[in-house]
mmCIF file of C-alpha atoms in Angstrom:
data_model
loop_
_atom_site.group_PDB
_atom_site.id
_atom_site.type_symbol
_atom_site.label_atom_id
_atom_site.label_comp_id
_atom_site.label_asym_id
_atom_site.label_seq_id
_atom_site.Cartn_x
_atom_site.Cartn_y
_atom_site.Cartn_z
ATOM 1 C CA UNK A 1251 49.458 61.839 -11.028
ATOM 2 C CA UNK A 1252 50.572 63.835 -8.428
ATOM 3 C CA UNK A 1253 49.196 67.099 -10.122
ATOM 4 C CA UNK A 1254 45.760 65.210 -9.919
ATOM 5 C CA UNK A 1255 46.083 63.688 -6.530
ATOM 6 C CA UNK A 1256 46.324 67.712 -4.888
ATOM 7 C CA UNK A 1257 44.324 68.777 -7.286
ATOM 8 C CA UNK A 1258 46.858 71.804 -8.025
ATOM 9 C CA UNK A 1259 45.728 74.478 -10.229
ATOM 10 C CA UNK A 1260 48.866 76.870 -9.678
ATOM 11 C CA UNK A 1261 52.239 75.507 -10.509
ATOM 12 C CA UNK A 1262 56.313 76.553 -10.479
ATOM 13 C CA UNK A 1263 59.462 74.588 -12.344
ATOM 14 C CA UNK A 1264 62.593 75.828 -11.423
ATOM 15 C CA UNK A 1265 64.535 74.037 -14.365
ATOM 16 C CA UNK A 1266 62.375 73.757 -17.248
ATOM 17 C CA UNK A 1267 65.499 71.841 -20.258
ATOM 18 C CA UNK A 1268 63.401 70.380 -23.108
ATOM 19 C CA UNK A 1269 60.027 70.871 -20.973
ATOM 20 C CA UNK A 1270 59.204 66.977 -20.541
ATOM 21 C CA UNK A 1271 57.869 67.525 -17.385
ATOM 22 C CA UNK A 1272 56.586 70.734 -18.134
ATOM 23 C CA UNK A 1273 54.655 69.318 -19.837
ATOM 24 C CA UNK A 1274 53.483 66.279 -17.979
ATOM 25 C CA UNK A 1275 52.844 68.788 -15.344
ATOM 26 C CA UNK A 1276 50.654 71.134 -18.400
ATOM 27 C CA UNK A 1277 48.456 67.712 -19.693
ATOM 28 C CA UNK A 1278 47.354 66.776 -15.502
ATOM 29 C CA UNK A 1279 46.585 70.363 -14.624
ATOM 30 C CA UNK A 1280 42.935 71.709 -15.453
ATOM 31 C CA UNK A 1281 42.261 73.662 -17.976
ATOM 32 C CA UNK A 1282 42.200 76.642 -15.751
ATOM 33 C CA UNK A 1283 45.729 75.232 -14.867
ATOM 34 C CA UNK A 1284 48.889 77.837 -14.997
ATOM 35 C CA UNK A 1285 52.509 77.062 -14.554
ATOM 36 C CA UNK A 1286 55.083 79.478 -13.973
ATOM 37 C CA UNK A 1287 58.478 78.038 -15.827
ATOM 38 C CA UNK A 1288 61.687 79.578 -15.551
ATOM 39 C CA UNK A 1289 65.014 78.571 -17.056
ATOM 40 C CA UNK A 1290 68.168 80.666 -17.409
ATOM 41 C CA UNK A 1291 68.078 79.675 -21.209
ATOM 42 C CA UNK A 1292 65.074 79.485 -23.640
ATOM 43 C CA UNK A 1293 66.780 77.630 -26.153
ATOM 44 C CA UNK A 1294 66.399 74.183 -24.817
ATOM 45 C CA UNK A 1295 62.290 75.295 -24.099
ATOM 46 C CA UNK A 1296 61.918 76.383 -27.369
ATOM 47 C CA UNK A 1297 62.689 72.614 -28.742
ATOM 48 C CA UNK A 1298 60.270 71.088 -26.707
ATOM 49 C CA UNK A 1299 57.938 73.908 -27.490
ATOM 50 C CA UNK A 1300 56.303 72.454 -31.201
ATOM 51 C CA UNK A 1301 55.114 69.357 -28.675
ATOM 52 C CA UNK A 1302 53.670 71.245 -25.985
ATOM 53 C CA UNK A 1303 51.850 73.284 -28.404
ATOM 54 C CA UNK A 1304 50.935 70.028 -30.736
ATOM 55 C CA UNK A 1305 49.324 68.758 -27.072
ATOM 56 C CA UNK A 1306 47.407 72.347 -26.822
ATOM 57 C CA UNK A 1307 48.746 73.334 -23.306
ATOM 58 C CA UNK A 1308 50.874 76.191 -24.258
ATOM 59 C CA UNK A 1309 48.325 78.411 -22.806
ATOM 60 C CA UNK A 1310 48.771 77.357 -19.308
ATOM 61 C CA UNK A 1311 52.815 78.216 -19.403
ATOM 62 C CA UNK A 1312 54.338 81.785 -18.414
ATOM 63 C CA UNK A 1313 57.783 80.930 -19.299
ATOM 64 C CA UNK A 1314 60.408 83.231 -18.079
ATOM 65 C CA UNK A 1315 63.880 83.097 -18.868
ATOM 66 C CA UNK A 1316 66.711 84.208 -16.208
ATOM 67 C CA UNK A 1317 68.684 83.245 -13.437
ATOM 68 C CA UNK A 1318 65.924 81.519 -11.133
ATOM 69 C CA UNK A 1319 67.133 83.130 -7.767
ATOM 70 C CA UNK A 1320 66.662 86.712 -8.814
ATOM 71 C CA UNK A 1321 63.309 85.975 -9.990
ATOM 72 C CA UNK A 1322 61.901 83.942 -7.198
ATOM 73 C CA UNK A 1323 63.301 87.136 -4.633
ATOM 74 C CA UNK A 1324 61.368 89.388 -7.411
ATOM 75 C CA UNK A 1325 57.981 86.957 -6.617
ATOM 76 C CA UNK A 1326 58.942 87.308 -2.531
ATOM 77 C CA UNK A 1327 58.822 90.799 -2.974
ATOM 78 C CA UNK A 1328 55.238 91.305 -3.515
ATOM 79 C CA UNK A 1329 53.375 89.621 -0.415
ATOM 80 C CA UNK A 1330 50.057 88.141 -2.921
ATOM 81 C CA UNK A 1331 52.647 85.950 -4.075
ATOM 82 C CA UNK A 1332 53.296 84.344 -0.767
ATOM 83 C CA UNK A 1333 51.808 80.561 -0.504
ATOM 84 C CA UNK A 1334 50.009 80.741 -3.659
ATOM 85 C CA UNK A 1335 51.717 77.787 -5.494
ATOM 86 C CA UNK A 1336 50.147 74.086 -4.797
ATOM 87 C CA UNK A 1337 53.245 72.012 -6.141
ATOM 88 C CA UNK A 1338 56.431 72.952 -7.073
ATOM 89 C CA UNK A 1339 59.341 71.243 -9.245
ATOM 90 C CA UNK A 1340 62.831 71.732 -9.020
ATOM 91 C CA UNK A 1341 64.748 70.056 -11.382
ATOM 92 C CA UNK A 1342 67.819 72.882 -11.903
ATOM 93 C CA UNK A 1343 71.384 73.736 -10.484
ATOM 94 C CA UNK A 1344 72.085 71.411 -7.681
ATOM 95 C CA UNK A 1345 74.364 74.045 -6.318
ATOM 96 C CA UNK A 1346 71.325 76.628 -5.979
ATOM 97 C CA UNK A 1347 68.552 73.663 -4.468
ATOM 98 C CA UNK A 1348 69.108 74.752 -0.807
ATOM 99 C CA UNK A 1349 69.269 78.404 -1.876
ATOM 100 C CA UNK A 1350 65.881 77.447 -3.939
ATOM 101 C CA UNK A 1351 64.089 75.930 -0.940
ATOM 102 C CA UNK A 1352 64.827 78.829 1.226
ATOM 103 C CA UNK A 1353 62.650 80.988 -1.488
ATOM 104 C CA UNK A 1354 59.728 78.307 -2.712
ATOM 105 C CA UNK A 1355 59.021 77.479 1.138
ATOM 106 C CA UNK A 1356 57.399 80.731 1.231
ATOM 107 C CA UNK A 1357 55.700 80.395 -2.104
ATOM 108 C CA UNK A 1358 53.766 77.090 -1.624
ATOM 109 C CA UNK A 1359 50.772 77.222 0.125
ATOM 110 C CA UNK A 1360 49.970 74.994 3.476
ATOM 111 C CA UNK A 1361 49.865 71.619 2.479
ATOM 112 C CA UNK A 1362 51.146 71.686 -0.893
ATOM 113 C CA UNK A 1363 53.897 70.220 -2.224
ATOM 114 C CA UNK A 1364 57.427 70.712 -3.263
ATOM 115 C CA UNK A 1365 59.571 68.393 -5.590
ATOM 116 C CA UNK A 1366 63.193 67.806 -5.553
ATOM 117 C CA UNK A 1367 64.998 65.810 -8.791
ATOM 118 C CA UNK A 1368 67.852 63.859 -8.711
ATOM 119 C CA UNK A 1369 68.138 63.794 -4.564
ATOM 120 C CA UNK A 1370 70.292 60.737 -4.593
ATOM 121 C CA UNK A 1371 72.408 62.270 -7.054
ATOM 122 C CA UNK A 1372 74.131 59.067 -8.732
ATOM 123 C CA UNK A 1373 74.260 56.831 -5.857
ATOM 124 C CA UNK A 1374 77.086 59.392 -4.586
ATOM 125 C CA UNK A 1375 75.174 60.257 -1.334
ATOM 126 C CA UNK A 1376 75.732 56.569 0.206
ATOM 127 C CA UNK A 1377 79.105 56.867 -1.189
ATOM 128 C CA UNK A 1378 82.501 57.098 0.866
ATOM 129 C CA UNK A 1379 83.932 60.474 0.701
ATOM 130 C CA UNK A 1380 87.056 58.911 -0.970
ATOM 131 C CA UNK A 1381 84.723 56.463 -3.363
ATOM 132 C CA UNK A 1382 85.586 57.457 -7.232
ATOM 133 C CA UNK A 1383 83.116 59.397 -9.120
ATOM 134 C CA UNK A 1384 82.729 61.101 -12.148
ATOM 135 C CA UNK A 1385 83.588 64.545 -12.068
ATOM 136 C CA UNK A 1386 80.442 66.304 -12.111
ATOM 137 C CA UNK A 1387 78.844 64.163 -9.627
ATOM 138 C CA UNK A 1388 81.866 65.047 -7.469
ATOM 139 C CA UNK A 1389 81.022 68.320 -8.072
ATOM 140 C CA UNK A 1390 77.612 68.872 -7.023
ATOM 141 C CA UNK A 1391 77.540 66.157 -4.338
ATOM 142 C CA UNK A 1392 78.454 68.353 -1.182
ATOM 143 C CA UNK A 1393 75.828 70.325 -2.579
ATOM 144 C CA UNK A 1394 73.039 67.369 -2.744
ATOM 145 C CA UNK A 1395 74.019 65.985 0.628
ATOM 146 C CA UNK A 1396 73.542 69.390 2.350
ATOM 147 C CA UNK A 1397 70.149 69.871 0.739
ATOM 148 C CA UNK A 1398 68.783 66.463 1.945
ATOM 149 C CA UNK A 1399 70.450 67.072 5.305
ATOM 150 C CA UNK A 1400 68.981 70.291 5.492
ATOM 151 C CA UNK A 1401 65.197 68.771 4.349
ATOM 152 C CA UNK A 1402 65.957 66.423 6.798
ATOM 153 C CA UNK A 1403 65.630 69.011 9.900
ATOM 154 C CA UNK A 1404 63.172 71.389 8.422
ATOM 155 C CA UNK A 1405 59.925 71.378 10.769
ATOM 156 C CA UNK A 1406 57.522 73.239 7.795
ATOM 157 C CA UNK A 1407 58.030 69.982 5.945
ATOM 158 C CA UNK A 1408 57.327 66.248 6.071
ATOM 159 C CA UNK A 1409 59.461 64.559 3.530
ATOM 160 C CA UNK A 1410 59.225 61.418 1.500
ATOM 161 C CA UNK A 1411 62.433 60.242 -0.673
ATOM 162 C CA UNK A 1412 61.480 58.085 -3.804
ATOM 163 C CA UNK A 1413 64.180 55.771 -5.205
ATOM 164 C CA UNK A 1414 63.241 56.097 -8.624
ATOM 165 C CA UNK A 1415 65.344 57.707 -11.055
ATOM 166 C CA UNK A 1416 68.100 59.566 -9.854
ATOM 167 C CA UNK A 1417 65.817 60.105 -6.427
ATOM 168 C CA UNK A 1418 62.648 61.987 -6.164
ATOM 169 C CA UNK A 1419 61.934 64.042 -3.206
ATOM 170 C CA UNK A 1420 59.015 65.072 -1.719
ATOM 171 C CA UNK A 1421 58.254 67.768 0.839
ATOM 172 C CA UNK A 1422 54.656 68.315 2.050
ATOM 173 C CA UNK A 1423 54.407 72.096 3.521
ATOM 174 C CA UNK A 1424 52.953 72.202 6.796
ATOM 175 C CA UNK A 1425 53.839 75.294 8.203
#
């Protein structure tokens, strides 16, 4: 819905997995509609592949496989690049989000949106530092908290946290 709503034509996902929202993000854009997907493995895109094909979006997906970082400073590099994107979806290493926002700020155009997965991160960001968690919630919390605290202060975004999920948010560019 949100695809539709900014009527976004030119799309990133940091974290692609089995591609579910791949491809929800594939079936909302136009048919003119391109994504840019990168994941540091193709394995897990190649299951979800057969279905995105069966739903005859494949076209619209550049998948590239690699270490996300390295190819978003490889995008910064050439200036064309620079706010092209309408919406962007991270949904990848929580210990790389801040690292990733410092990169796709530059890559979204004014006014269009970024999208953060799993920003409340179990519950453990309300938690006491001493509350018991699983282990890897533990170990990617410090790493959530600073992100949000970080959102939080950055003046080339407004930001709206969903509670759905595992948290959902959004930053609206508005540099």
């Amino acid at each position: 819905m949100l695809i539709k709503l900014i009527n976004a034509k030119n799309t990133l996902e940091i974290g692609v997995f089995t591609g579910y929202s791949l491809l929800s993000t594939a079936l909302a854009l136009p048919s003119d509609g391109k994504i840019l997907a990168l994941d540091v493995s193709s394995e897990y895109y190649e299951l979800g592949l057969p279905i995105i094909e069966k739903a005859e979006v494949a076209h619209k997906i550049d998948f590239r496989e690699g270490h996300a970082l390295p190819l978003l400073d490889q995008l910064l590099q050439d200036e064309n690049n620079k706010g092209v994107f309408d919406f962007v979806f991270v949904d990848a290493d929580k210990d790389n989000y801040l690292n990733y926002h410092k990169r796709v700020i530059d890559l979204v155009k004014d006014e269009g949106l970024i999208g953060y997965d799993n920003t409340l991160w179990c519950g453990s960001e309300a938690a006491p530092p001493d509350a018991p968690l699983i282990d890897y919630v533990k170990r990617y919390r410090l790493h959530v908290i600073a992100l949000n605290k970080y959102l939080a202060q950055d003046s080339r975004i407004e930001i709206c946290q969903l509670p759905v999920g595992d948290g959902i948010t959004l930053c609206r560019c508005i540099t």
